[in-house]
PDB file of N, CA and C in Angstrom:
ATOM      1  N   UNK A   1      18.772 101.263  83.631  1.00  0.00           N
ATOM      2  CA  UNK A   1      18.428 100.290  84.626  1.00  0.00           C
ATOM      3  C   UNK A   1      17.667  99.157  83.951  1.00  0.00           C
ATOM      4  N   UNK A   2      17.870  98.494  84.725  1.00  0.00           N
ATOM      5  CA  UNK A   2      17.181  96.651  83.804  1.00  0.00           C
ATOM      6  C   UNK A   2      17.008  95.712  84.759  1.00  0.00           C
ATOM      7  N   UNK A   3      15.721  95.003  85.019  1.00  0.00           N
ATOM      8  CA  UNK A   3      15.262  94.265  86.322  1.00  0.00           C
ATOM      9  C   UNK A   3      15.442  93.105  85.054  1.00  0.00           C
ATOM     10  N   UNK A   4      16.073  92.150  85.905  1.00  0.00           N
ATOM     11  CA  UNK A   4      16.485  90.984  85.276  1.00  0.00           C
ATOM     12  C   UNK A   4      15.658  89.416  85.697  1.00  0.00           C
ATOM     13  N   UNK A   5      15.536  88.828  84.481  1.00  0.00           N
ATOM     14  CA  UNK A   5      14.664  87.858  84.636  1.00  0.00           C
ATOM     15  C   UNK A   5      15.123  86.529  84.841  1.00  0.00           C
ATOM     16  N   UNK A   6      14.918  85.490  85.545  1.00  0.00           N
ATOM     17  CA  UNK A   6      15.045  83.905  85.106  1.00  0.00           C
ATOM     18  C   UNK A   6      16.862  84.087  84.587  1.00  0.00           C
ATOM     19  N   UNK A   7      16.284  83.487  83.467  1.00  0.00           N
ATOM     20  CA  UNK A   7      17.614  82.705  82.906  1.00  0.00           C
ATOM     21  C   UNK A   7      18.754  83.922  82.923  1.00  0.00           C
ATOM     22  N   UNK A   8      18.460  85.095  82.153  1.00  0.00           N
ATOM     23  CA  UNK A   8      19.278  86.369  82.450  1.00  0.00           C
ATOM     24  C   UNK A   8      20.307  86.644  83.748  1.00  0.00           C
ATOM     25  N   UNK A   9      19.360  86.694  84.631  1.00  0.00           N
ATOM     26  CA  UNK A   9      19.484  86.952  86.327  1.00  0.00           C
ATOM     27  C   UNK A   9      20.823  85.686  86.739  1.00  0.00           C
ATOM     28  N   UNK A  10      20.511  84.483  86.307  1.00  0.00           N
ATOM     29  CA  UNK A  10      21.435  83.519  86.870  1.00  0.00           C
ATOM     30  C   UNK A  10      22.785  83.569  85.969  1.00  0.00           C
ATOM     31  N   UNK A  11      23.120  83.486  84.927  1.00  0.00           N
ATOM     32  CA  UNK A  11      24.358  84.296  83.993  1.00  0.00           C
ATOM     33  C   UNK A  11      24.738  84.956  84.413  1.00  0.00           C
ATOM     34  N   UNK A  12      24.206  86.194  85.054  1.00  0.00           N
ATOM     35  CA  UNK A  12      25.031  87.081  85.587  1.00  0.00           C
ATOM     36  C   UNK A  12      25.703  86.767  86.754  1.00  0.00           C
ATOM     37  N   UNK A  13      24.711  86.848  87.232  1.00  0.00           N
ATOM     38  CA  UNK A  13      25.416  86.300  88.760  1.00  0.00           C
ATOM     39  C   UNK A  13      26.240  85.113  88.802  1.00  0.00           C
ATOM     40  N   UNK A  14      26.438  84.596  87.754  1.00  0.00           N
ATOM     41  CA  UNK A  14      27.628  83.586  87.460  1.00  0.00           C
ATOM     42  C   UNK A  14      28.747  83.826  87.264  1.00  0.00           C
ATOM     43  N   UNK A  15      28.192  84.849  86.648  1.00  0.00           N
ATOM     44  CA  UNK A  15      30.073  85.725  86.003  1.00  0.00           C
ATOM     45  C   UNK A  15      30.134  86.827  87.007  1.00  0.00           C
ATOM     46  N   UNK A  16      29.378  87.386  87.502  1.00  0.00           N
ATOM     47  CA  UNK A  16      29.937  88.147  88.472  1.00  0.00           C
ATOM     48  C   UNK A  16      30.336  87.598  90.261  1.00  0.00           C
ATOM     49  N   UNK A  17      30.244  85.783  90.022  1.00  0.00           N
ATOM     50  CA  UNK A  17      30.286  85.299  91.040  1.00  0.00           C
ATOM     51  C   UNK A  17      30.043  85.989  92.219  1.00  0.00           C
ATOM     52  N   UNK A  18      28.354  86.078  92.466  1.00  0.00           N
ATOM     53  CA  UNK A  18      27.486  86.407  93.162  1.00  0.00           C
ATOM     54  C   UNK A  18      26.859  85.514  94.076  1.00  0.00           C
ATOM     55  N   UNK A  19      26.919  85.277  95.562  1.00  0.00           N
ATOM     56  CA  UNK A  19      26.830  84.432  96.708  1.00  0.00           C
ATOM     57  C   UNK A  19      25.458  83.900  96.158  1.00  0.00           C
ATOM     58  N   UNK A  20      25.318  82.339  96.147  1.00  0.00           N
ATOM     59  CA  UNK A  20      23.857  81.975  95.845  1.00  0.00           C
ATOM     60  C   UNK A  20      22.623  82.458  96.250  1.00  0.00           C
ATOM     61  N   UNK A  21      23.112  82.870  97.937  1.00  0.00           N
ATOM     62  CA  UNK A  21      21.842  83.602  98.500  1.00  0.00           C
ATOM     63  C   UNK A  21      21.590  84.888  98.094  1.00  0.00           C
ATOM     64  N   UNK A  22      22.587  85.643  97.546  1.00  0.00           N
ATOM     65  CA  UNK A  22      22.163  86.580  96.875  1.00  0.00           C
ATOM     66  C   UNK A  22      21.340  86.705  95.905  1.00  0.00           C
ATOM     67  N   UNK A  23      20.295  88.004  96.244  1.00  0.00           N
ATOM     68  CA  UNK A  23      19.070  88.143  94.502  1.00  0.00           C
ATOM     69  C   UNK A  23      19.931  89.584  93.959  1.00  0.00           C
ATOM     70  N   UNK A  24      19.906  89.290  92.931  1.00  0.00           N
ATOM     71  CA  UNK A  24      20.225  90.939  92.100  1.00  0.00           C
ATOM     72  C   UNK A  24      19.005  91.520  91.497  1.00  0.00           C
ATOM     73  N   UNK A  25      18.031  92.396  92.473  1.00  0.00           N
ATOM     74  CA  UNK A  25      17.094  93.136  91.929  1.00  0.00           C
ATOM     75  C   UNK A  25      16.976  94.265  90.801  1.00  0.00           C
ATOM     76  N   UNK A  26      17.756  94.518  90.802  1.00  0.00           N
ATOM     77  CA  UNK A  26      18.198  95.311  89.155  1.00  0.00           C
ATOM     78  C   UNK A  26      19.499  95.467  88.921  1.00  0.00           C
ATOM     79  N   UNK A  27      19.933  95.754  87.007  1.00  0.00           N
ATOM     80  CA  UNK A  27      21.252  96.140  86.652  1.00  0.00           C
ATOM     81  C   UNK A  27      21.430  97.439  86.417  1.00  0.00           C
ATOM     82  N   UNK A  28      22.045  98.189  86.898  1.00  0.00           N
ATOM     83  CA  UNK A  28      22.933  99.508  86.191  1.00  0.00           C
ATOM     84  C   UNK A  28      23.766  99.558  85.476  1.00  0.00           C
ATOM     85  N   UNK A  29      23.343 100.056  84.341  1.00  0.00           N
ATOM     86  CA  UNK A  29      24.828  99.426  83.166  1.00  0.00           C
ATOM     87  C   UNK A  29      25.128 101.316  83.432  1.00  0.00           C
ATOM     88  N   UNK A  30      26.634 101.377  83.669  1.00  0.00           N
ATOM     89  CA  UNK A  30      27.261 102.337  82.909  1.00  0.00           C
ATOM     90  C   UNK A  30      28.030 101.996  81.957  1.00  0.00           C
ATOM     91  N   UNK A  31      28.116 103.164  80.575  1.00  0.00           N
ATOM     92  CA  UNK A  31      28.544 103.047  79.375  1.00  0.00           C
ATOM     93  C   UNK A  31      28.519 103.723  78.534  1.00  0.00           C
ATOM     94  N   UNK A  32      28.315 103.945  77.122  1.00  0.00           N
ATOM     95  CA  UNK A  32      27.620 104.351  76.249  1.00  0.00           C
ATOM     96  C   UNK A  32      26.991 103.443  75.449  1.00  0.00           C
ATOM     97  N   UNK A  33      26.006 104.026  74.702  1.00  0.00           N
ATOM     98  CA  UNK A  33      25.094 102.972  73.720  1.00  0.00           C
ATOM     99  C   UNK A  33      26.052 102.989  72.473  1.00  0.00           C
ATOM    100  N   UNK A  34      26.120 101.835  71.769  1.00  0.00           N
ATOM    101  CA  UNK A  34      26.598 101.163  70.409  1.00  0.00           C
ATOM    102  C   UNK A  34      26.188 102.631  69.284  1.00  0.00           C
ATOM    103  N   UNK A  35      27.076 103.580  68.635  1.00  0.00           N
ATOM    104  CA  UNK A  35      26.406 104.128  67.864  1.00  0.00           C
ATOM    105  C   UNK A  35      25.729 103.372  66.418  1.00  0.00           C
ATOM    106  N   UNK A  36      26.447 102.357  66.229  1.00  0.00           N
ATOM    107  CA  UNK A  36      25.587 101.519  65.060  1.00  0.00           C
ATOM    108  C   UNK A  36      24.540 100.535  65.522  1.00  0.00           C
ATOM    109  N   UNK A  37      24.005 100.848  66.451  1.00  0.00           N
ATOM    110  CA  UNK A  37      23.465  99.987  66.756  1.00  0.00           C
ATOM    111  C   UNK A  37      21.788 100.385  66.114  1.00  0.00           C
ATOM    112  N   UNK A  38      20.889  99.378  65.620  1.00  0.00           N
ATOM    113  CA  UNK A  38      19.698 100.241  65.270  1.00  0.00           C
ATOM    114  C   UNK A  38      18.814 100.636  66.603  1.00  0.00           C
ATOM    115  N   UNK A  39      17.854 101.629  66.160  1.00  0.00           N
ATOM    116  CA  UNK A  39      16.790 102.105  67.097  1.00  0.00           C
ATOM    117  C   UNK A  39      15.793 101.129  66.587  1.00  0.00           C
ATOM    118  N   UNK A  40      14.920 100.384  67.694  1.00  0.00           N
ATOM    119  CA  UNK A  40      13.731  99.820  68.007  1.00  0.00           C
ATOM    120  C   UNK A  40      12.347 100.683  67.396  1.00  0.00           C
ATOM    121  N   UNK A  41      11.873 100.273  66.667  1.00  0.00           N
ATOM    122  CA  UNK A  41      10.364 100.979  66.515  1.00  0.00           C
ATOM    123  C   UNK A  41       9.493 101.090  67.721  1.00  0.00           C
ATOM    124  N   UNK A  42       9.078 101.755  68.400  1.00  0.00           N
ATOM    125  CA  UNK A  42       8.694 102.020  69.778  1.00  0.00           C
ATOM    126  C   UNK A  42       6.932 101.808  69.637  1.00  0.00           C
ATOM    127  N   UNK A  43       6.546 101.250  70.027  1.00  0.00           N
ATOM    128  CA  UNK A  43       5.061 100.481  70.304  1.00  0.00           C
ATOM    129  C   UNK A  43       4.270 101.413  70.786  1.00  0.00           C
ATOM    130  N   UNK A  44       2.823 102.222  70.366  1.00  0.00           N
ATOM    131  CA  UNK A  44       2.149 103.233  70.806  1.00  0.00           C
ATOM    132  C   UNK A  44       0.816 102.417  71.148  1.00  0.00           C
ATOM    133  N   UNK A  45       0.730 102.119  72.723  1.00  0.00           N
ATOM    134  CA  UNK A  45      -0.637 101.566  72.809  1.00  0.00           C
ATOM    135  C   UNK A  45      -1.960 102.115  72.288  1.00  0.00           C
ATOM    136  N   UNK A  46      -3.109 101.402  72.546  1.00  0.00           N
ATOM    137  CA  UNK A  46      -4.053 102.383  72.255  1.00  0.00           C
ATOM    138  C   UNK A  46      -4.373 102.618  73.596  1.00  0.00           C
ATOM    139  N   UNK A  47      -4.441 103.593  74.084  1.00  0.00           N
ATOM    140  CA  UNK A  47      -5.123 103.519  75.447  1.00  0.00           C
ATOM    141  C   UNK A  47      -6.231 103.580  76.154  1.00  0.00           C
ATOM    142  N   UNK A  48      -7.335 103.968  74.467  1.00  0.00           N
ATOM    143  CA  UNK A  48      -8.668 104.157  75.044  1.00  0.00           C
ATOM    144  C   UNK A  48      -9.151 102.263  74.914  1.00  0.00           C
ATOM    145  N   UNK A  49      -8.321 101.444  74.296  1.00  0.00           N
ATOM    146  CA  UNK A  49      -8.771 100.743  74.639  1.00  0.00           C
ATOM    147  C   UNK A  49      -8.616  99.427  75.531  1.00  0.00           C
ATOM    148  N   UNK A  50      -7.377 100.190  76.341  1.00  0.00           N
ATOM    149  CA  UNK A  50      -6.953  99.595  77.641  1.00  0.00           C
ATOM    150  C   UNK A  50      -7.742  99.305  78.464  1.00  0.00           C
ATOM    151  N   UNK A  51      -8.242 100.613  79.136  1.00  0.00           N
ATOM    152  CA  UNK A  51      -8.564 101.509  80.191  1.00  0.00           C
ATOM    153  C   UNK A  51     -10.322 100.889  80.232  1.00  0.00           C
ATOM    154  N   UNK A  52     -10.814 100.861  81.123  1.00  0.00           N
ATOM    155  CA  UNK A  52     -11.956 100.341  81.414  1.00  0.00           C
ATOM    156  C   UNK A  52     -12.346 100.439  82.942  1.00  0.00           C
ATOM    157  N   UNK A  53     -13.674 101.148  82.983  1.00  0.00           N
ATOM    158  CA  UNK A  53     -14.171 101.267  84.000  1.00  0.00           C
ATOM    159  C   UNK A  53     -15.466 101.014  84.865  1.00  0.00           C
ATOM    160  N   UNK A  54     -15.112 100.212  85.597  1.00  0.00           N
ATOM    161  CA  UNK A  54     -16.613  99.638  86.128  1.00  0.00           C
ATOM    162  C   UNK A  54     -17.210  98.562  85.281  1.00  0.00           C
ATOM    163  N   UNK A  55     -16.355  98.151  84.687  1.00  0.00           N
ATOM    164  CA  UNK A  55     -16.527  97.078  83.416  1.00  0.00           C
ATOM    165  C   UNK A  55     -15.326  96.066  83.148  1.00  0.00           C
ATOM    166  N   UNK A  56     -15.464  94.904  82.742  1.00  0.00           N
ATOM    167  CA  UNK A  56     -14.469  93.872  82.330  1.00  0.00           C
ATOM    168  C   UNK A  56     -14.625  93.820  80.830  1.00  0.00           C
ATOM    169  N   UNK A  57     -13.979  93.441  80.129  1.00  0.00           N
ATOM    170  CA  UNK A  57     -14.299  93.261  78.654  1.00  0.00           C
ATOM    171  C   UNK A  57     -15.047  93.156  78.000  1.00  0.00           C
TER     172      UNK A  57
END
């Protein structure tokens, strides 16, 4: 699933000639993934130093 943004959102709905008044709140891609495709290094927040309580920065 993929909630689509701005410029994204209007492309599509171009090619899928989608009624103007229509919004497309998310995509469902069925498929399979690219097997050559590379894997993303995946981002590990820190979270203790997200999180804050009873306090602003």
């Amino acid at each position: 699933m993929r909630i689509p943004l701005d410029k994204e959102h209007d492309i599509v709905k171009a090619k899928l000639k989608v009624p103007p008044t229509y919004r497309l709140p998310a995509f469902i891609c069925i498929g399979y993934a690219d097997p050559e495709e590379r894997a993303l290094e995946q981002y590990a927040p820190d979270v203790d130093k997200q999180l804050r309580f009873g306090r602003w920065k």
